[in-house]
Amino acid sequence: MAERVLIARVRDDAANPGTLLVTAPRVGVAEGIPRPGLFLNPFARLTAFRILGVRHALRLPRDVQGRVVEACIPDAHTPVDYGAPLLRIDPRGGAGETAGPDGASAEGGASEQAGSGLIRVAATSEGIFYRRATPDAPPFVEVGSSVSAGVVLGLIEVMKCFNQITYGGPGLPERGEVVKILAADAAEVQFGEELFWVKPTA
């Protein structure tokens, strides 16, 4: 059965002009939250959200994106009220506008450029990581593979739904080279776990 979807509420943060507060759309329990520095694309999965024991995927609205600048709740199972702030994002998300690394995210995955110059692609949900589309198919990428914006790096399965992990995003180089793969095929991965390191080439 596919995971149910909830869309988070978003409003301007009057105390911090230019940023947005992402808030809970219902009373429930948030199972963690994206860490500061990650860039979230429209409809990005934020966390699992339980309402009366039923698990939902909490996602951004389709017209909202930005870099996480503050987590308003602990990265743990946290009861929240309707409208409670979950995180604060900067919709500009440009390099150098906020402290921390550059980053980008894709549905089911996120990439973060570290001080070493490498772009670190991390899981934005827990699930089963797959390096290939089917057991008999070749891996999406190998160490040494050249990638460009939109190229699929892998998949994460959550309750029989497969989310693509793709390279690219605002503030990231158009092209790169995979230099390390940190998760094994069919391995269980956790939210925020690094999956790939990519070296910018353009």
mmCIF file of the C-alpha atoms, coordinates in Angstrom:
data_MODEL
# 
_entry.id   MODEL 
# 
loop_
_atom_site.group_PDB 
_atom_site.id 
_atom_site.type_symbol 
_atom_site.label_atom_id 
_atom_site.label_alt_id 
_atom_site.label_comp_id 
_atom_site.label_asym_id 
_atom_site.label_entity_id 
_atom_site.label_seq_id 
_atom_site.pdbx_PDB_ins_code 
_atom_site.Cartn_x 
_atom_site.Cartn_y 
_atom_site.Cartn_z 
_atom_site.occupancy 
_atom_site.B_iso_or_equiv 
_atom_site.pdbx_formal_charge 
_atom_site.auth_seq_id 
_atom_site.auth_comp_id 
_atom_site.auth_asym_id 
_atom_site.auth_atom_id 
_atom_site.pdbx_PDB_model_num 
ATOM 1   C CA . MET A 1 1   ? 0.000  0.000  0.000   1.00 0.00 ? 1   MET A CA 1 
ATOM 2   C CA . ALA A 1 2   ? 1.388  3.411  -0.982  1.00 0.00 ? 2   ALA A CA 1 
ATOM 3   C CA . GLU A 1 3   ? 2.289  5.816  1.782   1.00 0.00 ? 3   GLU A CA 1 
ATOM 4   C CA . ARG A 1 4   ? -0.341 8.504  2.253   1.00 0.00 ? 4   ARG A CA 1 
ATOM 5   C CA . VAL A 1 5   ? 0.738  12.063 1.483   1.00 0.00 ? 5   VAL A CA 1 
ATOM 6   C CA . LEU A 1 6   ? 0.240  15.222 3.536   1.00 0.00 ? 6   LEU A CA 1 
ATOM 7   C CA . ILE A 1 7   ? 1.217  18.682 2.311   1.00 0.00 ? 7   ILE A CA 1 
ATOM 8   C CA . ALA A 1 8   ? 2.872  20.955 4.866   1.00 0.00 ? 8   ALA A CA 1 
ATOM 9   C CA . ARG A 1 9   ? 1.618  24.484 5.454   1.00 0.00 ? 9   ARG A CA 1 
ATOM 10  C CA . VAL A 1 10  ? 3.995  27.353 4.658   1.00 0.00 ? 10  VAL A CA 1 
ATOM 11  C CA . ARG A 1 11  ? 3.908  31.003 5.719   1.00 0.00 ? 11  ARG A CA 1 
ATOM 12  C CA . ASP A 1 12  ? 6.218  34.005 5.812   1.00 0.00 ? 12  ASP A CA 1 
ATOM 13  C CA . ASP A 1 13  ? 8.343  34.236 8.949   1.00 0.00 ? 13  ASP A CA 1 
ATOM 14  C CA . ALA A 1 14  ? 7.698  37.753 10.233  1.00 0.00 ? 14  ALA A CA 1 
ATOM 15  C CA . ALA A 1 15  ? 10.585 37.491 12.711  1.00 0.00 ? 15  ALA A CA 1 
ATOM 16  C CA . ASN A 1 16  ? 13.052 36.620 9.931   1.00 0.00 ? 16  ASN A CA 1 
ATOM 17  C CA . PRO A 1 17  ? 12.115 38.517 6.750   1.00 0.00 ? 17  PRO A CA 1 
ATOM 18  C CA . GLY A 1 18  ? 12.883 36.668 3.546   1.00 0.00 ? 18  GLY A CA 1 
ATOM 19  C CA . THR A 1 19  ? 12.438 33.221 5.070   1.00 0.00 ? 19  THR A CA 1 
ATOM 20  C CA . LEU A 1 20  ? 9.490  30.842 5.285   1.00 0.00 ? 20  LEU A CA 1 
ATOM 21  C CA . LEU A 1 21  ? 8.152  28.754 8.148   1.00 0.00 ? 21  LEU A CA 1 
ATOM 22  C CA . VAL A 1 22  ? 7.051  25.237 7.275   1.00 0.00 ? 22  VAL A CA 1 
ATOM 23  C CA . THR A 1 23  ? 4.346  24.175 9.731   1.00 0.00 ? 23  THR A CA 1 
ATOM 24  C CA . ALA A 1 24  ? 2.359  21.073 10.626  1.00 0.00 ? 24  ALA A CA 1 
ATOM 25  C CA . PRO A 1 25  ? -0.895 20.657 8.664   1.00 0.00 ? 25  PRO A CA 1 
ATOM 26  C CA . ARG A 1 26  ? -2.454 18.475 11.363  1.00 0.00 ? 26  ARG A CA 1 
ATOM 27  C CA . VAL A 1 27  ? -1.947 17.354 14.949  1.00 0.00 ? 27  VAL A CA 1 
ATOM 28  C CA . GLY A 1 28  ? 0.391  14.374 14.899  1.00 0.00 ? 28  GLY A CA 1 
ATOM 29  C CA . VAL A 1 29  ? 3.885  12.999 15.479  1.00 0.00 ? 29  VAL A CA 1 
ATOM 30  C CA . ALA A 1 30  ? 6.802  14.023 13.252  1.00 0.00 ? 30  ALA A CA 1 
ATOM 31  C CA . GLU A 1 31  ? 9.454  11.317 12.891  1.00 0.00 ? 31  GLU A CA 1 
ATOM 32  C CA . GLY A 1 32  ? 12.467 13.596 12.446  1.00 0.00 ? 32  GLY A CA 1 
ATOM 33  C CA . ILE A 1 33  ? 13.184 16.629 10.264  1.00 0.00 ? 33  ILE A CA 1 
ATOM 34  C CA . PRO A 1 34  ? 15.706 17.612 7.527   1.00 0.00 ? 34  PRO A CA 1 
ATOM 35  C CA . ARG A 1 35  ? 18.924 19.043 8.923   1.00 0.00 ? 35  ARG A CA 1 
ATOM 36  C CA . PRO A 1 36  ? 20.012 22.660 8.275   1.00 0.00 ? 36  PRO A CA 1 
ATOM 37  C CA . GLY A 1 37  ? 21.958 23.110 5.049   1.00 0.00 ? 37  GLY A CA 1 
ATOM 38  C CA . LEU A 1 38  ? 19.867 20.792 2.873   1.00 0.00 ? 38  LEU A CA 1 
ATOM 39  C CA . PHE A 1 39  ? 18.110 22.287 -0.136  1.00 0.00 ? 39  PHE A CA 1 
ATOM 40  C CA . LEU A 1 40  ? 14.529 21.091 -0.548  1.00 0.00 ? 40  LEU A CA 1 
ATOM 41  C CA . ASN A 1 41  ? 12.898 21.026 -3.970  1.00 0.00 ? 41  ASN A CA 1 
ATOM 42  C CA . PRO A 1 42  ? 9.147  21.469 -4.520  1.00 0.00 ? 42  PRO A CA 1 
ATOM 43  C CA . PHE A 1 43  ? 7.170  18.472 -3.210  1.00 0.00 ? 43  PHE A CA 1 
ATOM 44  C CA . ALA A 1 44  ? 10.267 17.183 -1.381  1.00 0.00 ? 44  ALA A CA 1 
ATOM 45  C CA . ARG A 1 45  ? 9.566  14.632 1.354   1.00 0.00 ? 45  ARG A CA 1 
ATOM 46  C CA . LEU A 1 46  ? 10.221 16.255 4.746   1.00 0.00 ? 46  LEU A CA 1 
ATOM 47  C CA . THR A 1 47  ? 9.523  13.430 7.166   1.00 0.00 ? 47  THR A CA 1 
ATOM 48  C CA . ALA A 1 48  ? 7.119  10.673 8.109   1.00 0.00 ? 48  ALA A CA 1 
ATOM 49  C CA . PHE A 1 49  ? 4.128  12.092 9.982   1.00 0.00 ? 49  PHE A CA 1 
ATOM 50  C CA . ARG A 1 50  ? 1.809  9.916  12.077  1.00 0.00 ? 50  ARG A CA 1 
ATOM 51  C CA . ILE A 1 51  ? -1.814 10.815 12.706  1.00 0.00 ? 51  ILE A CA 1 
ATOM 52  C CA . LEU A 1 52  ? -3.641 8.469  15.089  1.00 0.00 ? 52  LEU A CA 1 
ATOM 53  C CA . GLY A 1 53  ? -1.078 5.807  14.285  1.00 0.00 ? 53  GLY A CA 1 
ATOM 54  C CA . VAL A 1 54  ? -1.401 6.145  10.490  1.00 0.00 ? 54  VAL A CA 1 
ATOM 55  C CA . ARG A 1 55  ? 1.873  7.005  8.726   1.00 0.00 ? 55  ARG A CA 1 
ATOM 56  C CA . HIS A 1 56  ? 1.944  9.743  6.082   1.00 0.00 ? 56  HIS A CA 1 
ATOM 57  C CA . ALA A 1 57  ? 4.679  11.281 3.948   1.00 0.00 ? 57  ALA A CA 1 
ATOM 58  C CA . LEU A 1 58  ? 4.829  14.992 4.791   1.00 0.00 ? 58  LEU A CA 1 
ATOM 59  C CA . ARG A 1 59  ? 5.889  16.984 1.719   1.00 0.00 ? 59  ARG A CA 1 
ATOM 60  C CA . LEU A 1 60  ? 6.447  20.598 0.705   1.00 0.00 ? 60  LEU A CA 1 
ATOM 61  C CA . PRO A 1 61  ? 3.853  22.239 -1.541  1.00 0.00 ? 61  PRO A CA 1 
ATOM 62  C CA . ARG A 1 62  ? 4.659  22.000 -5.245  1.00 0.00 ? 62  ARG A CA 1 
ATOM 63  C CA . ASP A 1 63  ? 5.430  25.724 -5.520  1.00 0.00 ? 63  ASP A CA 1 
ATOM 64  C CA . VAL A 1 64  ? 7.815  25.957 -2.529  1.00 0.00 ? 64  VAL A CA 1 
ATOM 65  C CA . GLN A 1 65  ? 11.543 25.262 -2.344  1.00 0.00 ? 65  GLN A CA 1 
ATOM 66  C CA . GLY A 1 66  ? 14.499 26.491 -0.300  1.00 0.00 ? 66  GLY A CA 1 
ATOM 67  C CA . ARG A 1 67  ? 17.441 25.733 1.915   1.00 0.00 ? 67  ARG A CA 1 
ATOM 68  C CA . VAL A 1 68  ? 16.812 24.612 5.493   1.00 0.00 ? 68  VAL A CA 1 
ATOM 69  C CA . VAL A 1 69  ? 18.219 27.268 7.813   1.00 0.00 ? 69  VAL A CA 1 
ATOM 70  C CA . GLU A 1 70  ? 16.681 26.108 11.091  1.00 0.00 ? 70  GLU A CA 1 
ATOM 71  C CA . ALA A 1 71  ? 15.024 22.970 12.435  1.00 0.00 ? 71  ALA A CA 1 
ATOM 72  C CA . CYS A 1 72  ? 12.278 23.963 14.874  1.00 0.00 ? 72  CYS A CA 1 
ATOM 73  C CA . ILE A 1 73  ? 11.797 20.497 16.391  1.00 0.00 ? 73  ILE A CA 1 
ATOM 74  C CA . PRO A 1 74  ? 14.230 17.736 17.403  1.00 0.00 ? 74  PRO A CA 1 
ATOM 75  C CA . ASP A 1 75  ? 15.307 15.163 14.810  1.00 0.00 ? 75  ASP A CA 1 
ATOM 76  C CA . ALA A 1 76  ? 13.297 12.503 16.645  1.00 0.00 ? 76  ALA A CA 1 
ATOM 77  C CA . HIS A 1 77  ? 9.695  11.380 17.169  1.00 0.00 ? 77  HIS A CA 1 
ATOM 78  C CA . THR A 1 78  ? 8.077  14.654 18.251  1.00 0.00 ? 78  THR A CA 1 
ATOM 79  C CA . PRO A 1 79  ? 4.373  15.346 18.957  1.00 0.00 ? 79  PRO A CA 1 
ATOM 80  C CA . VAL A 1 80  ? 3.272  18.574 17.239  1.00 0.00 ? 80  VAL A CA 1 
ATOM 81  C CA . ASP A 1 81  ? 0.121  20.671 17.204  1.00 0.00 ? 81  ASP A CA 1 
ATOM 82  C CA . TYR A 1 82  ? -1.659 22.009 14.145  1.00 0.00 ? 82  TYR A CA 1 
ATOM 83  C CA . GLY A 1 83  ? 0.334  24.945 12.767  1.00 0.00 ? 83  GLY A CA 1 
ATOM 84  C CA . ALA A 1 84  ? 3.424  24.223 14.878  1.00 0.00 ? 84  ALA A CA 1 
ATOM 85  C CA . PRO A 1 85  ? 6.663  25.342 13.145  1.00 0.00 ? 85  PRO A CA 1 
ATOM 86  C CA . LEU A 1 86  ? 8.719  22.391 11.886  1.00 0.00 ? 86  LEU A CA 1 
ATOM 87  C CA . LEU A 1 87  ? 11.538 24.145 10.062  1.00 0.00 ? 87  LEU A CA 1 
ATOM 88  C CA . ARG A 1 88  ? 12.535 27.472 8.547   1.00 0.00 ? 88  ARG A CA 1 
ATOM 89  C CA . ILE A 1 89  ? 13.748 27.707 4.954   1.00 0.00 ? 89  ILE A CA 1 
ATOM 90  C CA . ASP A 1 90  ? 15.344 30.369 2.782   1.00 0.00 ? 90  ASP A CA 1 
ATOM 91  C CA . PRO A 1 91  ? 13.573 30.251 -0.603  1.00 0.00 ? 91  PRO A CA 1 
ATOM 92  C CA . ARG A 1 92  ? 16.483 32.069 -2.261  1.00 0.00 ? 92  ARG A CA 1 
ATOM 93  C CA . GLY A 1 93  ? 18.852 29.247 -1.322  1.00 0.00 ? 93  GLY A CA 1 
ATOM 94  C CA . GLY A 1 94  ? 21.804 30.809 -3.107  1.00 0.00 ? 94  GLY A CA 1 
ATOM 95  C CA . ALA A 1 95  ? 25.444 30.025 -2.439  1.00 0.00 ? 95  ALA A CA 1 
ATOM 96  C CA . GLY A 1 96  ? 26.891 32.223 0.268   1.00 0.00 ? 96  GLY A CA 1 
ATOM 97  C CA . GLU A 1 97  ? 23.545 33.609 1.432   1.00 0.00 ? 97  GLU A CA 1 
ATOM 98  C CA . THR A 1 98  ? 23.392 31.364 4.470   1.00 0.00 ? 98  THR A CA 1 
ATOM 99  C CA . ALA A 1 99  ? 25.987 29.675 6.611   1.00 0.00 ? 99  ALA A CA 1 
ATOM 100 C CA . GLY A 1 100 ? 26.775 26.077 5.791   1.00 0.00 ? 100 GLY A CA 1 
ATOM 101 C CA . PRO A 1 101 ? 27.317 24.090 2.613   1.00 0.00 ? 101 PRO A CA 1 
ATOM 102 C CA . ASP A 1 102 ? 25.648 24.537 -0.734  1.00 0.00 ? 102 ASP A CA 1 
ATOM 103 C CA . GLY A 1 103 ? 23.048 21.902 -1.432  1.00 0.00 ? 103 GLY A CA 1 
ATOM 104 C CA . ALA A 1 104 ? 20.228 20.580 -3.537  1.00 0.00 ? 104 ALA A CA 1 
ATOM 105 C CA . SER A 1 105 ? 17.583 17.951 -3.243  1.00 0.00 ? 105 SER A CA 1 
ATOM 106 C CA . ALA A 1 106 ? 15.520 15.740 -5.432  1.00 0.00 ? 106 ALA A CA 1 
ATOM 107 C CA . GLU A 1 107 ? 12.487 13.622 -4.668  1.00 0.00 ? 107 GLU A CA 1 
ATOM 108 C CA . GLY A 1 108 ? 13.743 10.961 -2.336  1.00 0.00 ? 108 GLY A CA 1 
ATOM 109 C CA . GLY A 1 109 ? 17.259 12.355 -2.116  1.00 0.00 ? 109 GLY A CA 1 
ATOM 110 C CA . ALA A 1 110 ? 19.397 15.402 -1.407  1.00 0.00 ? 110 ALA A CA 1 
ATOM 111 C CA . SER A 1 111 ? 22.832 16.630 -2.304  1.00 0.00 ? 111 SER A CA 1 
ATOM 112 C CA . GLU A 1 112 ? 25.115 18.801 -0.282  1.00 0.00 ? 112 GLU A CA 1 
ATOM 113 C CA . GLN A 1 113 ? 28.394 20.389 -1.345  1.00 0.00 ? 113 GLN A CA 1 
ATOM 114 C CA . ALA A 1 114 ? 30.989 19.969 1.418   1.00 0.00 ? 114 ALA A CA 1 
ATOM 115 C CA . GLY A 1 115 ? 33.964 22.205 2.133   1.00 0.00 ? 115 GLY A CA 1 
ATOM 116 C CA . SER A 1 116 ? 36.196 19.701 0.347   1.00 0.00 ? 116 SER A CA 1 
ATOM 117 C CA . GLY A 1 117 ? 34.443 20.588 -2.894  1.00 0.00 ? 117 GLY A CA 1 
ATOM 118 C CA . LEU A 1 118 ? 32.632 17.267 -3.095  1.00 0.00 ? 118 LEU A CA 1 
ATOM 119 C CA . ILE A 1 119 ? 28.872 17.115 -3.500  1.00 0.00 ? 119 ILE A CA 1 
ATOM 120 C CA . ARG A 1 120 ? 27.437 14.662 -0.994  1.00 0.00 ? 120 ARG A CA 1 
ATOM 121 C CA . VAL A 1 121 ? 24.139 13.062 -1.940  1.00 0.00 ? 121 VAL A CA 1 
ATOM 122 C CA . ALA A 1 122 ? 22.115 11.940 1.083   1.00 0.00 ? 122 ALA A CA 1 
ATOM 123 C CA . ALA A 1 123 ? 18.838 10.097 1.633   1.00 0.00 ? 123 ALA A CA 1 
ATOM 124 C CA . THR A 1 124 ? 15.903 12.277 2.662   1.00 0.00 ? 124 THR A CA 1 
ATOM 125 C CA . SER A 1 125 ? 13.881 9.292  3.832   1.00 0.00 ? 125 SER A CA 1 
ATOM 126 C CA . GLU A 1 126 ? 14.483 5.909  5.358   1.00 0.00 ? 126 GLU A CA 1 
ATOM 127 C CA . GLY A 1 127 ? 13.948 2.911  3.114   1.00 0.00 ? 127 GLY A CA 1 
ATOM 128 C CA . ILE A 1 128 ? 15.687 0.362  0.898   1.00 0.00 ? 128 ILE A CA 1 
ATOM 129 C CA . PHE A 1 129 ? 18.337 1.778  -1.428  1.00 0.00 ? 129 PHE A CA 1 
ATOM 130 C CA . TYR A 1 130 ? 18.713 0.316  -4.911  1.00 0.00 ? 130 TYR A CA 1 
ATOM 131 C CA . ARG A 1 131 ? 21.535 0.996  -7.347  1.00 0.00 ? 131 ARG A CA 1 
ATOM 132 C CA . ARG A 1 132 ? 19.651 -0.482 -10.317 1.00 0.00 ? 132 ARG A CA 1 
ATOM 133 C CA . ALA A 1 133 ? 16.117 -0.440 -11.705 1.00 0.00 ? 133 ALA A CA 1 
ATOM 134 C CA . THR A 1 134 ? 15.744 -4.254 -11.699 1.00 0.00 ? 134 THR A CA 1 
ATOM 135 C CA . PRO A 1 135 ? 17.918 -7.077 -10.349 1.00 0.00 ? 135 PRO A CA 1 
ATOM 136 C CA . ASP A 1 136 ? 19.207 -7.825 -13.876 1.00 0.00 ? 136 ASP A CA 1 
ATOM 137 C CA . ALA A 1 137 ? 19.747 -4.202 -14.938 1.00 0.00 ? 137 ALA A CA 1 
ATOM 138 C CA . PRO A 1 138 ? 23.128 -2.462 -14.797 1.00 0.00 ? 138 PRO A CA 1 
ATOM 139 C CA . PRO A 1 139 ? 23.670 0.068  -11.985 1.00 0.00 ? 139 PRO A CA 1 
ATOM 140 C CA . PHE A 1 140 ? 22.481 3.585  -12.682 1.00 0.00 ? 140 PHE A CA 1 
ATOM 141 C CA . VAL A 1 141 ? 26.026 4.840  -12.006 1.00 0.00 ? 141 VAL A CA 1 
ATOM 142 C CA . GLU A 1 142 ? 29.430 3.471  -11.029 1.00 0.00 ? 142 GLU A CA 1 
ATOM 143 C CA . VAL A 1 143 ? 32.490 5.137  -9.524  1.00 0.00 ? 143 VAL A CA 1 
ATOM 144 C CA . GLY A 1 144 ? 33.904 7.195  -12.385 1.00 0.00 ? 144 GLY A CA 1 
ATOM 145 C CA . SER A 1 145 ? 30.529 7.766  -14.060 1.00 0.00 ? 145 SER A CA 1 
ATOM 146 C CA . SER A 1 146 ? 29.919 11.250 -15.444 1.00 0.00 ? 146 SER A CA 1 
ATOM 147 C CA . VAL A 1 147 ? 26.608 12.775 -14.364 1.00 0.00 ? 147 VAL A CA 1 
ATOM 148 C CA . SER A 1 148 ? 24.655 15.868 -15.315 1.00 0.00 ? 148 SER A CA 1 
ATOM 149 C CA . ALA A 1 149 ? 21.592 17.586 -13.895 1.00 0.00 ? 149 ALA A CA 1 
ATOM 150 C CA . GLY A 1 150 ? 18.640 15.216 -13.764 1.00 0.00 ? 150 GLY A CA 1 
ATOM 151 C CA . VAL A 1 151 ? 20.619 11.974 -14.062 1.00 0.00 ? 151 VAL A CA 1 
ATOM 152 C CA . VAL A 1 152 ? 19.246 9.202  -11.826 1.00 0.00 ? 152 VAL A CA 1 
ATOM 153 C CA . LEU A 1 153 ? 21.794 7.924  -9.283  1.00 0.00 ? 153 LEU A CA 1 
ATOM 154 C CA . GLY A 1 154 ? 19.629 5.394  -7.469  1.00 0.00 ? 154 GLY A CA 1 
ATOM 155 C CA . LEU A 1 155 ? 16.246 4.613  -5.955  1.00 0.00 ? 155 LEU A CA 1 
ATOM 156 C CA . ILE A 1 156 ? 14.833 4.483  -2.429  1.00 0.00 ? 156 ILE A CA 1 
ATOM 157 C CA . GLU A 1 157 ? 11.852 2.211  -1.820  1.00 0.00 ? 157 GLU A CA 1 
ATOM 158 C CA . VAL A 1 158 ? 9.399  3.282  0.861   1.00 0.00 ? 158 VAL A CA 1 
ATOM 159 C CA . MET A 1 159 ? 6.338  1.071  1.316   1.00 0.00 ? 159 MET A CA 1 
ATOM 160 C CA . LYS A 1 160 ? 6.494  -0.208 -2.295  1.00 0.00 ? 160 LYS A CA 1 
ATOM 161 C CA . CYS A 1 161 ? 6.908  3.323  -3.698  1.00 0.00 ? 161 CYS A CA 1 
ATOM 162 C CA . PHE A 1 162 ? 10.181 4.061  -5.495  1.00 0.00 ? 162 PHE A CA 1 
ATOM 163 C CA . ASN A 1 163 ? 11.668 7.553  -5.236  1.00 0.00 ? 163 ASN A CA 1 
ATOM 164 C CA . GLN A 1 164 ? 14.407 8.593  -7.641  1.00 0.00 ? 164 GLN A CA 1 
ATOM 165 C CA . ILE A 1 165 ? 17.645 10.103 -6.375  1.00 0.00 ? 165 ILE A CA 1 
ATOM 166 C CA . THR A 1 166 ? 18.893 12.485 -9.048  1.00 0.00 ? 166 THR A CA 1 
ATOM 167 C CA . TYR A 1 167 ? 21.910 14.734 -9.388  1.00 0.00 ? 167 TYR A CA 1 
ATOM 168 C CA . GLY A 1 168 ? 21.593 18.499 -9.655  1.00 0.00 ? 168 GLY A CA 1 
ATOM 169 C CA . GLY A 1 169 ? 19.860 21.485 -8.179  1.00 0.00 ? 169 GLY A CA 1 
ATOM 170 C CA . PRO A 1 170 ? 20.183 25.225 -7.586  1.00 0.00 ? 170 PRO A CA 1 
ATOM 171 C CA . GLY A 1 171 ? 23.746 26.285 -6.785  1.00 0.00 ? 171 GLY A CA 1 
ATOM 172 C CA . LEU A 1 172 ? 25.321 23.023 -7.968  1.00 0.00 ? 172 LEU A CA 1 
ATOM 173 C CA . PRO A 1 173 ? 27.609 22.535 -10.980 1.00 0.00 ? 173 PRO A CA 1 
ATOM 174 C CA . GLU A 1 174 ? 25.896 21.268 -14.121 1.00 0.00 ? 174 GLU A CA 1 
ATOM 175 C CA . ARG A 1 175 ? 28.185 18.230 -14.370 1.00 0.00 ? 175 ARG A CA 1 
ATOM 176 C CA . GLY A 1 176 ? 30.113 15.969 -12.030 1.00 0.00 ? 176 GLY A CA 1 
ATOM 177 C CA . GLU A 1 177 ? 31.854 12.634 -11.607 1.00 0.00 ? 177 GLU A CA 1 
ATOM 178 C CA . VAL A 1 178 ? 30.866 9.967  -9.084  1.00 0.00 ? 178 VAL A CA 1 
ATOM 179 C CA . VAL A 1 179 ? 33.914 9.373  -6.870  1.00 0.00 ? 179 VAL A CA 1 
ATOM 180 C CA . LYS A 1 180 ? 32.414 7.215  -4.106  1.00 0.00 ? 180 LYS A CA 1 
ATOM 181 C CA . ILE A 1 181 ? 29.324 5.067  -3.516  1.00 0.00 ? 181 ILE A CA 1 
ATOM 182 C CA . LEU A 1 182 ? 28.703 4.637  0.201   1.00 0.00 ? 182 LEU A CA 1 
ATOM 183 C CA . ALA A 1 183 ? 25.630 2.360  0.330   1.00 0.00 ? 183 ALA A CA 1 
ATOM 184 C CA . ALA A 1 184 ? 25.349 -1.208 -0.950  1.00 0.00 ? 184 ALA A CA 1 
ATOM 185 C CA . ASP A 1 185 ? 22.629 -2.284 -3.353  1.00 0.00 ? 185 ASP A CA 1 
ATOM 186 C CA . ALA A 1 186 ? 19.428 -3.323 -1.512  1.00 0.00 ? 186 ALA A CA 1 
ATOM 187 C CA . ALA A 1 187 ? 20.752 -1.891 1.768   1.00 0.00 ? 187 ALA A CA 1 
ATOM 188 C CA . GLU A 1 188 ? 18.468 -0.288 4.331   1.00 0.00 ? 188 GLU A CA 1 
ATOM 189 C CA . VAL A 1 189 ? 19.315 3.409  4.641   1.00 0.00 ? 189 VAL A CA 1 
ATOM 190 C CA . GLN A 1 190 ? 18.328 6.054  7.151   1.00 0.00 ? 190 GLN A CA 1 
ATOM 191 C CA . PHE A 1 191 ? 17.209 9.641  6.711   1.00 0.00 ? 191 PHE A CA 1 
ATOM 192 C CA . GLY A 1 192 ? 20.253 11.858 6.077   1.00 0.00 ? 192 GLY A CA 1 
ATOM 193 C CA . GLU A 1 193 ? 22.625 8.955  5.356   1.00 0.00 ? 193 GLU A CA 1 
ATOM 194 C CA . GLU A 1 194 ? 25.178 9.794  2.656   1.00 0.00 ? 194 GLU A CA 1 
ATOM 195 C CA . LEU A 1 195 ? 24.858 7.660  -0.489  1.00 0.00 ? 195 LEU A CA 1 
ATOM 196 C CA . PHE A 1 196 ? 27.180 9.187  -3.110  1.00 0.00 ? 196 PHE A CA 1 
ATOM 197 C CA . TRP A 1 197 ? 30.071 11.626 -3.363  1.00 0.00 ? 197 TRP A CA 1 
ATOM 198 C CA . VAL A 1 198 ? 30.271 13.569 -6.617  1.00 0.00 ? 198 VAL A CA 1 
ATOM 199 C CA . LYS A 1 199 ? 33.191 15.722 -7.778  1.00 0.00 ? 199 LYS A CA 1 
ATOM 200 C CA . PRO A 1 200 ? 32.186 18.810 -9.803  1.00 0.00 ? 200 PRO A CA 1 
ATOM 201 C CA . THR A 1 201 ? 33.611 18.823 -13.328 1.00 0.00 ? 201 THR A CA 1 
ATOM 202 C CA . ALA A 1 202 ? 31.920 21.919 -14.726 1.00 0.00 ? 202 ALA A CA 1 
# 
